[in-house]
Amino acid sequence: MYKLVIEGASRLEGEVEAGGAKNAALPLLFACLLTDEPCRLTNVPDVADIETTLRLLESLGARIEKPARGELIIDPSAVGSFEAPYDLVRRMRASFLTLGPLLARFGRAHVSRPGGCAIGSRPVDIHLEGMKRLGARIQLEGGYADASARKLEGGHVIFSMPSVGATENVMMAASLAKGSTRLENAAREPEIVDLAGALIKMGAKIRGAGSSVIEIDGVERLRGMDHAVIADRIVAGTFLIGAALTRGDVFVRGARAEHLESLLDALTLAGCRIDVDADGVRARSGARPCPVGIVTAPFPGFPTDLQAQWMSLMCVADGRSEVHERIFENRFMHVEELARMGADIRLQPGGHAVVTGKDLLSGAPVMATDLRASVCLVLAGLAAEGVTEVLRIYHLDRGYEHIEEKLTGLGAVVRREPMESEV
Ligand code: UD1
């Protein structure tokens, strides 16, 4: 077990790589199950969720090679198991993305249901409903979803909510179904466009990814692919918010402005200067941020995965702002921890927080509760006076690659230290 120790009152300055997107790489790895030919992925981030996924793929029979940093070769030819066990799915909900590919390729999938999650109830009903529309029989037994179909058939799926995971799962399954599928109210996130691009390289026939209607003509078989994962818009956004929070100047190489529009608008309103070029995005600020309210929404709205980081910024804004969380019901676990650092945040019913900015936060020991909440505490620690210790950083390691090295490269004083024990 490790903790991060952050010396406060830093100013982030310099250049940092966004790195490959975890949330794009995970579905791409599961997509490898749709073929029996090797697939090569590059720009894969070195984070714990990728390791969990590789273990899951290996447990299904896939062979994995890591020829170079960020590069993976997945050989799925020997995959012979249809089971995603509880022990791996409970660690990472995205493991549920085994359902569509296994069902489409083998006509059978036995996948543990993910269970509870720190940021609220996260059911999988929309995934299951989608598979049923493609003709799958689903039985829920002993904590598992057992799905079977002799051959999936194309269907008309109207999602009750634009779920990212359900859109990915059903899009993968429909690629190998017999006939055509139409997905309505599909999620439009860039990670879905990236997945569709890779599936098309594998021979899938997909139109409309990135819009709310996706059409897929099923094909008999899919081949291997060679694909570079898109840059991580959430990691990029985290560093850009870090620049604003520390009145710094950061260029995030690889960041794509078209994936970050709602954040860049909010940063501009907060008083940051934003410069965009073909290689990345730069944010700089020389003053205390202005208060800017946000409402999280599906893409292209403000991402829920940047809500906690935005709240850290608003904790030092020059006035009062409101943060509305509309995607997850309980995604305010960071509020109590920020309060330990002196933040003034009032929680209202209905996923709504009122933040009154303070001149300065003060360093404190705080506890990470989930992935994005942990990084918001790291950001707050950079801007605070004194030393902050963030405990339980295994959450952080699930999605942020070499975070302390990247922050140190930007001039912060951050160390990873072992802990004797944790409560
Ligand atoms: C993905 C991202 C996660 C991000 C989230 C929302 C990955 C690996 N994770 O998660 O980082 O925070 O999108 O942008 O890409 N829902 C249901 N039933 C379902 C599925 C979802 O009710 O079957 C609800 C969820 O509880 C939530 C909302 O739909 O309230 C959106 O969830 P979803 O888009 O599915 O998130 P994930 O794909 O799990």
Coordinates of C-alpha atoms and ligand atoms in Angstrom, one line a residue:
M1 CA 0.0 0.0 0.0
Y2 CA 1.2 3.4 -0.9
K3 CA 0.3 7.0 -0.3
L4 CA 1.1 10.2 -2.2
V5 CA 2.7 13.0 -0.3
I6 CA 2.2 16.4 -2.0
E7 CA 4.0 19.5 -1.0
G8 CA 1.6 22.4 -1.5
A9 CA 1.7 25.8 -3.2
S10 CA 3.1 24.4 -6.4
R11 CA 2.8 26.0 -9.8
L12 CA 2.4 23.5 -12.7
E13 CA 4.5 24.5 -15.6
G14 CA 5.7 22.7 -18.7
E15 CA 4.7 20.0 -21.0
V16 CA 3.0 16.6 -20.3
E17 CA 1.7 13.7 -22.4
A18 CA -2.0 12.9 -22.2
G19 CA -1.2 9.2 -22.9
G20 CA -3.6 6.7 -24.2
A21 CA -7.2 6.6 -23.0
K22 CA -7.9 3.9 -20.5
N23 CA -11.6 4.1 -21.3
A24 CA -10.9 3.6 -25.0
A25 CA -8.2 0.9 -24.5
L26 CA -10.5 -1.3 -22.3
P27 CA -13.3 -1.9 -24.9
L28 CA -10.6 -2.3 -27.6
L29 CA -9.0 -5.1 -25.6
F30 CA -12.4 -6.8 -25.2
A31 CA -13.0 -6.4 -28.9
C32 CA -10.1 -8.7 -29.6
L33 CA -12.3 -11.5 -28.4
L34 CA -14.4 -11.1 -31.5
T35 CA -11.7 -12.6 -33.8
D36 CA -9.3 -15.6 -33.8
E37 CA -6.6 -13.5 -35.3
P38 CA -3.9 -11.5 -33.4
C39 CA -4.6 -7.8 -32.7
R40 CA -2.0 -5.2 -32.0
L41 CA -2.8 -2.1 -29.9
T42 CA -0.5 0.8 -29.3
N43 CA -0.6 3.8 -27.1
V44 CA -2.1 1.6 -24.3
P45 CA -1.7 3.3 -20.9
D46 CA 0.3 1.5 -18.2
V47 CA -2.5 1.5 -15.5
A48 CA -3.9 -1.1 -13.2
D49 CA -7.3 -1.5 -15.1
I50 CA -5.4 -2.6 -18.2
E51 CA -3.5 -5.2 -16.1
T52 CA -6.9 -6.5 -14.7
T53 CA -8.2 -6.7 -18.3
L54 CA -5.1 -8.7 -19.5
R55 CA -5.6 -11.1 -16.6
L56 CA -9.2 -11.6 -17.6
L57 CA -8.3 -12.1 -21.3
E58 CA -5.6 -14.7 -20.2
S59 CA -8.1 -16.5 -18.0
L60 CA -10.3 -16.9 -21.1
G61 CA -7.4 -18.4 -23.0
A62 CA -5.9 -15.4 -24.8
R63 CA -2.1 -15.1 -25.2
I64 CA -0.6 -11.6 -24.5
E65 CA 2.7 -10.1 -25.5
K66 CA 4.1 -6.8 -24.5
P67 CA 6.8 -6.1 -27.2
A68 CA 7.4 -2.4 -26.1
R69 CA 6.0 0.2 -23.8
G70 CA 2.4 1.0 -24.7
E71 CA 2.2 -1.9 -27.2
L72 CA 0.2 -5.1 -26.7
I73 CA -0.3 -8.1 -29.0
I74 CA -3.4 -10.1 -28.1
D75 CA -3.7 -13.6 -29.7
P76 CA -7.2 -14.7 -29.0
S77 CA -7.0 -17.9 -31.1
A78 CA -7.0 -20.2 -28.1
V79 CA -9.8 -18.5 -26.2
G80 CA -12.0 -21.4 -25.1
S81 CA -13.7 -20.2 -21.9
F82 CA -16.9 -18.1 -21.7
E83 CA -16.6 -17.1 -18.0
A84 CA -15.7 -13.7 -16.6
P85 CA -15.4 -14.5 -12.9
Y86 CA -16.6 -12.3 -10.0
D87 CA -13.1 -11.8 -8.6
L88 CA -12.1 -9.9 -11.7
V89 CA -15.4 -8.2 -12.6
R90 CA -15.9 -6.8 -9.1
R91 CA -12.5 -5.0 -9.4
M92 CA -13.4 -3.4 -12.6
R93 CA -16.9 -2.9 -14.0
A94 CA -15.7 -2.7 -17.6
S95 CA -15.1 -6.5 -17.4
F96 CA -18.8 -6.7 -18.2
L97 CA -17.8 -5.8 -21.8
T98 CA -16.8 -9.5 -22.2
L99 CA -20.5 -10.3 -22.6
G100 CA -21.1 -9.0 -26.1
P101 CA -17.9 -10.4 -27.7
L102 CA -18.1 -13.8 -26.1
L103 CA -21.8 -14.2 -26.9
A104 CA -21.3 -13.1 -30.5
R105 CA -18.3 -15.4 -31.1
F106 CA -19.3 -18.5 -29.1
G107 CA -23.0 -18.2 -28.6
R108 CA -22.4 -18.3 -24.8
A109 CA -21.2 -16.0 -22.0
H110 CA -21.2 -16.4 -18.3
V111 CA -20.3 -13.1 -16.8
S112 CA -20.4 -12.0 -13.2
R113 CA -22.7 -9.0 -12.5
P114 CA -20.5 -6.1 -11.3
G115 CA -22.2 -5.3 -8.0
G116 CA -22.1 -2.0 -6.0
C117 CA -19.8 0.8 -6.7
A118 CA -18.5 3.8 -4.7
I119 CA -20.1 6.3 -7.0
G120 CA -23.6 4.9 -6.8
S121 CA -25.8 2.2 -8.2
R122 CA -24.5 1.1 -11.6
P123 CA -26.8 -1.5 -13.0
V124 CA -26.3 -3.4 -16.2
D125 CA -29.9 -3.7 -17.2
I126 CA -29.4 -1.6 -20.4
H127 CA -26.6 -4.0 -21.6
L128 CA -28.8 -7.0 -20.9
E129 CA -31.9 -5.5 -22.6
G130 CA -29.7 -4.7 -25.7
M131 CA -28.5 -8.3 -25.9
K132 CA -32.1 -9.6 -25.6
R133 CA -33.0 -7.4 -28.6
L134 CA -30.4 -9.3 -30.6
G135 CA -32.0 -12.6 -29.6
A136 CA -30.0 -13.6 -26.6
R137 CA -31.5 -15.6 -23.8
I138 CA -30.4 -14.2 -20.4
Q139 CA -30.6 -15.9 -17.1
L140 CA -29.6 -14.2 -13.9
E141 CA -28.3 -16.8 -11.4
G142 CA -25.9 -16.9 -8.5
G143 CA -24.7 -13.3 -9.2
Y144 CA -23.9 -14.1 -12.9
A145 CA -25.6 -13.2 -16.2
D146 CA -25.7 -16.3 -18.3
A147 CA -26.3 -15.4 -21.9
S148 CA -26.8 -17.8 -24.8
A149 CA -27.9 -17.6 -28.4
R150 CA -27.4 -20.1 -31.3
K151 CA -26.7 -17.0 -33.5
L152 CA -27.3 -13.4 -32.6
E153 CA -29.7 -11.7 -34.9
G154 CA -29.7 -8.0 -35.8
G155 CA -32.4 -5.9 -34.0
H156 CA -33.7 -2.5 -33.2
V157 CA -32.3 -1.3 -29.8
I158 CA -33.6 1.9 -28.2
F159 CA -31.4 2.6 -25.2
S160 CA -33.3 4.1 -22.2
M161 CA -30.2 6.1 -21.4
P162 CA -27.1 6.8 -23.6
S163 CA -24.9 4.3 -21.6
V164 CA -21.3 4.2 -22.8
G165 CA -20.7 0.6 -21.8
A166 CA -24.0 -0.7 -23.1
T167 CA -23.4 1.0 -26.5
E168 CA -20.0 -0.6 -26.7
N169 CA -21.2 -4.0 -25.6
V170 CA -24.1 -4.1 -28.0
M171 CA -22.1 -2.6 -30.9
M172 CA -19.5 -5.3 -30.6
A173 CA -22.1 -8.1 -30.4
A174 CA -24.1 -6.7 -33.4
S175 CA -20.9 -6.7 -35.5
L176 CA -21.1 -10.5 -35.7
A177 CA -24.9 -10.9 -35.7
K178 CA -26.9 -12.1 -38.6
G179 CA -28.6 -9.1 -40.3
S180 CA -28.7 -5.4 -39.5
T181 CA -28.9 -3.6 -36.1
R182 CA -30.0 -0.1 -35.4
L183 CA -29.0 1.5 -32.0
E184 CA -30.9 4.6 -31.0
N185 CA -30.1 7.0 -28.1
A186 CA -26.6 5.6 -28.3
A187 CA -23.8 7.2 -26.3
R188 CA -21.6 9.6 -28.5
E189 CA -18.3 9.6 -26.5
P190 CA -15.0 9.7 -28.4
E191 CA -14.2 6.2 -27.0
I192 CA -17.1 4.8 -28.9
V193 CA -15.9 6.4 -32.1
D194 CA -12.4 4.9 -31.4
L195 CA -13.9 1.4 -30.8
A196 CA -16.1 1.6 -34.0
G197 CA -12.9 2.6 -36.0
A198 CA -11.1 -0.5 -34.7
L199 CA -14.1 -2.7 -35.4
I200 CA -14.2 -1.4 -39.0
K201 CA -10.6 -2.3 -39.4
M202 CA -11.5 -5.8 -38.3
G203 CA -14.1 -5.9 -41.1
A204 CA -17.2 -4.7 -39.3
K205 CA -19.8 -2.6 -41.1
I206 CA -20.7 0.3 -38.8
R207 CA -22.1 3.7 -39.6
G208 CA -22.9 6.6 -37.4
A209 CA -20.6 6.1 -34.4
G210 CA -20.3 9.5 -32.6
S211 CA -24.0 10.3 -33.3
S212 CA -27.0 8.9 -31.3
V213 CA -28.0 6.5 -34.1
I214 CA -25.5 3.7 -35.0
E215 CA -26.2 1.2 -37.7
I216 CA -24.4 -2.1 -38.0
D217 CA -24.6 -4.7 -40.7
G218 CA -23.5 -8.0 -39.1
V219 CA -20.7 -9.9 -40.9
E220 CA -19.7 -13.6 -40.7
R221 CA -16.3 -13.1 -39.2
L222 CA -13.9 -10.4 -38.1
R223 CA -10.1 -10.3 -38.6
G224 CA -7.2 -9.0 -36.5
M225 CA -6.4 -5.3 -36.4
D226 CA -3.6 -2.9 -35.7
H227 CA -4.9 0.2 -33.8
A228 CA -3.5 3.1 -31.8
V229 CA -5.6 4.1 -28.8
I230 CA -6.8 7.8 -28.7
A231 CA -5.4 10.2 -26.2
D232 CA -7.0 10.3 -22.8
R233 CA -9.3 13.3 -22.6
I234 CA -9.9 12.9 -18.9
V235 CA -6.2 12.8 -18.0
A236 CA -5.7 15.7 -20.4
G237 CA -8.5 17.6 -18.8
T238 CA -7.1 16.9 -15.3
F239 CA -3.8 18.5 -16.2
L240 CA -5.5 21.5 -17.8
I241 CA -7.5 22.0 -14.6
G242 CA -4.3 21.6 -12.6
A243 CA -2.8 24.5 -14.6
A244 CA -5.8 26.7 -13.7
L245 CA -5.7 25.6 -10.1
T246 CA -2.0 26.4 -9.6
R247 CA -2.1 29.5 -11.8
G248 CA 0.3 27.7 -14.0
D249 CA 1.1 27.1 -17.6
V250 CA 0.7 23.5 -19.0
F251 CA 0.8 22.2 -22.5
V252 CA -0.9 18.7 -22.8
R253 CA 0.6 16.9 -25.8
G254 CA -1.9 14.7 -27.5
A255 CA -5.0 16.4 -26.0
R256 CA -7.7 16.9 -28.6
A257 CA -9.7 20.1 -28.3
E258 CA -12.7 18.5 -30.0
H259 CA -12.9 16.0 -27.2
L260 CA -12.7 18.6 -24.5
E261 CA -14.9 21.5 -25.7
S262 CA -17.2 21.7 -22.7
L263 CA -14.2 21.8 -20.3
L264 CA -12.3 24.3 -22.4
D265 CA -15.4 26.6 -22.5
A266 CA -15.6 26.3 -18.7
L267 CA -11.9 27.0 -18.2
T268 CA -12.1 30.1 -20.5
L269 CA -15.0 31.4 -18.4
A270 CA -12.9 30.7 -15.3
G271 CA -10.3 33.1 -16.7
C272 CA -7.8 30.7 -18.2
R273 CA -6.2 31.4 -21.5
I274 CA -6.5 28.3 -23.8
D275 CA -4.4 27.7 -26.9
V276 CA -5.1 24.9 -29.2
D277 CA -2.9 23.5 -31.9
A278 CA -2.6 20.2 -33.9
D279 CA -0.3 18.7 -31.2
G280 CA -2.2 19.5 -28.1
V281 CA -3.9 22.1 -25.8
R282 CA -2.2 24.6 -23.5
A283 CA -3.9 26.3 -20.5
R284 CA -2.4 29.1 -18.5
S285 CA -3.7 31.3 -15.8
G286 CA -2.2 34.0 -13.6
A287 CA -5.1 34.8 -11.3
R288 CA -7.6 33.3 -9.0
P289 CA -10.3 31.4 -11.0
C290 CA -13.7 33.0 -11.5
P291 CA -16.6 30.9 -10.2
V292 CA -18.2 28.8 -13.0
G293 CA -21.0 26.3 -12.5
I294 CA -21.1 23.1 -14.4
V295 CA -23.7 20.3 -15.0
T296 CA -22.4 16.9 -16.0
A297 CA -24.0 15.3 -19.0
P298 CA -23.3 12.7 -21.7
F299 CA -20.8 13.7 -24.4
P300 CA -20.4 16.5 -25.6
G301 CA -21.6 17.8 -22.2
F302 CA -19.3 18.3 -19.2
P303 CA -17.9 14.8 -18.4
T304 CA -18.8 13.3 -15.0
D305 CA -15.2 12.0 -14.9
L306 CA -14.0 15.7 -14.6
Q307 CA -16.6 16.8 -12.1
A308 CA -14.4 16.1 -9.0
Q309 CA -11.4 17.9 -10.5
W310 CA -13.6 20.9 -11.4
M311 CA -14.9 21.0 -7.8
S312 CA -11.3 21.3 -6.6
L313 CA -10.8 24.3 -8.8
M314 CA -14.0 25.9 -7.6
C315 CA -12.9 25.5 -4.0
V316 CA -10.4 28.3 -4.6
A317 CA -12.5 30.4 -7.0
D318 CA -13.3 34.0 -6.3
G319 CA -17.0 33.5 -5.4
R320 CA -19.7 30.9 -5.4
S321 CA -20.5 28.2 -8.0
E322 CA -22.8 25.2 -8.3
V323 CA -21.9 21.7 -9.4
H324 CA -24.6 19.5 -10.6
E325 CA -23.9 15.7 -11.0
R326 CA -26.5 14.2 -13.4
I327 CA -24.8 10.9 -14.4
F328 CA -24.1 9.2 -11.1
E329 CA -26.2 9.4 -8.0
N330 CA -23.4 9.4 -5.4
R331 CA -20.4 10.9 -7.0
F332 CA -19.7 13.4 -4.2
M333 CA -17.5 11.2 -2.0
H334 CA -14.7 13.7 -2.4
V335 CA -16.7 16.5 -0.8
E336 CA -16.0 15.4 2.8
E337 CA -12.3 15.0 2.0
L338 CA -12.0 18.4 0.4
A339 CA -13.8 19.8 3.5
R340 CA -10.9 18.4 5.5
M341 CA -8.7 20.6 3.5
G342 CA -10.8 23.7 4.4
A343 CA -13.1 23.7 1.4
D344 CA -16.6 25.2 1.8
I345 CA -19.0 22.9 0.0
R346 CA -22.7 22.5 0.8
L347 CA -24.4 19.4 -0.5
Q348 CA -28.0 19.8 -1.6
P349 CA -30.5 17.1 -2.4
G350 CA -30.5 15.8 -6.0
G351 CA -26.8 15.6 -6.8
H352 CA -26.1 19.3 -6.4
A353 CA -23.3 21.1 -4.5
V354 CA -22.7 24.7 -3.7
V355 CA -19.1 25.6 -3.5
T356 CA -17.9 28.9 -2.0
G357 CA -14.3 29.5 -3.0
K358 CA -11.6 30.2 -0.4
D359 CA -8.4 32.1 -0.9
L360 CA -6.4 29.0 0.0
L361 CA -6.9 25.4 1.0
S362 CA -4.7 23.8 3.7
G363 CA -2.9 20.5 3.4
A364 CA -4.3 17.5 5.3
P365 CA -4.3 13.7 5.2
V366 CA -7.2 12.6 3.0
M367 CA -8.6 9.4 1.7
A368 CA -9.2 8.5 -2.0
T369 CA -12.6 6.9 -2.5
D370 CA -12.7 6.4 -6.3
L371 CA -10.6 7.0 -9.3
R372 CA -11.5 10.6 -10.2
A373 CA -12.1 11.6 -6.5
S374 CA -8.5 10.6 -5.8
V375 CA -7.0 12.9 -8.5
C376 CA -9.2 15.8 -7.3
L377 CA -7.5 15.5 -3.9
V378 CA -4.1 15.4 -5.5
L379 CA -4.9 18.6 -7.5
A380 CA -6.3 20.3 -4.3
G381 CA -3.1 19.3 -2.5
L382 CA -1.0 21.0 -5.2
A383 CA -2.8 24.3 -4.6
A384 CA -3.0 24.0 -0.8
E385 CA -0.7 25.4 1.8
G386 CA 1.3 22.7 3.6
V387 CA 1.5 19.0 3.0
T388 CA -1.3 16.7 1.8
E389 CA -1.2 13.0 2.1
V390 CA -3.6 11.1 -0.2
L391 CA -4.2 7.5 1.1
R392 CA -5.6 4.6 -0.8
I393 CA -4.0 5.6 -4.0
Y394 CA -4.7 2.3 -5.6
H395 CA -7.8 4.0 -7.0
L396 CA -5.6 6.6 -8.7
D397 CA -3.4 3.8 -10.2
R398 CA -6.4 2.3 -11.9
G399 CA -6.5 5.2 -14.4
Y400 CA -3.5 7.6 -14.1
E401 CA -0.3 6.5 -15.6
H402 CA 2.9 7.4 -13.6
I403 CA 1.0 10.4 -12.1
E404 CA 3.8 11.4 -9.7
E405 CA 6.4 11.4 -12.4
K406 CA 4.2 13.5 -14.7
L407 CA 3.5 16.0 -11.9
T408 CA 7.1 16.1 -10.9
G409 CA 8.0 16.8 -14.5
L410 CA 5.7 19.9 -14.3
G411 CA 7.5 21.2 -11.2
A412 CA 5.3 19.7 -8.4
V413 CA 6.8 18.1 -5.3
V414 CA 5.0 14.8 -5.1
R415 CA 6.3 11.5 -3.6
R416 CA 4.9 8.0 -3.4
E417 CA 5.6 6.5 0.0
P418 CA 4.9 3.1 1.4
M419 CA 2.4 2.9 4.2
E420 CA 2.7 0.6 7.3
S421 CA -1.0 -0.2 7.3
E422 CA -4.4 1.2 6.3
V423 CA -7.6 1.4 8.2
Ligands
UD1_1 C1 -18.2 4.8 -18.6 C2 -16.8 5.2 -18.2 C3 -16.8 6.0 -16.9 C4 -17.7 7.2 -17.0 C5 -19.1 6.8 -17.5 C6 -20.0 8.0 -17.9 C7 -15.5 3.3 -19.0 C8 -14.7 2.1 -18.7 N1 -16.1 3.9 -18.0 O1 -18.8 4.0 -17.6 O2 -15.5 6.4 -16.6 O3 -17.8 7.8 -15.8 O4 -19.0 6.0 -18.7 O5 -19.4 8.8 -18.8 O6 -15.6 3.7 -20.2 N2 -26.8 2.8 -16.4 C9 -27.9 2.0 -16.1 N3 -28.0 0.8 -16.6 C10 -27.0 0.2 -17.4 C11 -25.9 1.0 -17.7 C12 -25.8 2.3 -17.2 O7 -28.8 2.5 -15.4 O8 -27.2 -0.9 -17.8 C13 -26.7 4.2 -15.8 C14 -25.5 4.3 -14.9 O9 -25.9 3.9 -13.6 C15 -25.2 5.8 -15.0 C16 -25.5 6.1 -16.5 O10 -26.3 5.0 -16.9 O11 -26.1 6.5 -14.2 C17 -24.3 6.2 -17.3 O12 -23.5 5.0 -17.2 P1 -22.6 4.4 -18.4 O13 -22.5 5.4 -19.5 O14 -23.1 3.1 -18.7 O15 -21.2 4.3 -17.7 P2 -20.1 3.2 -17.9 O16 -20.1 2.7 -19.3 O17 -20.2 2.2 -16.8

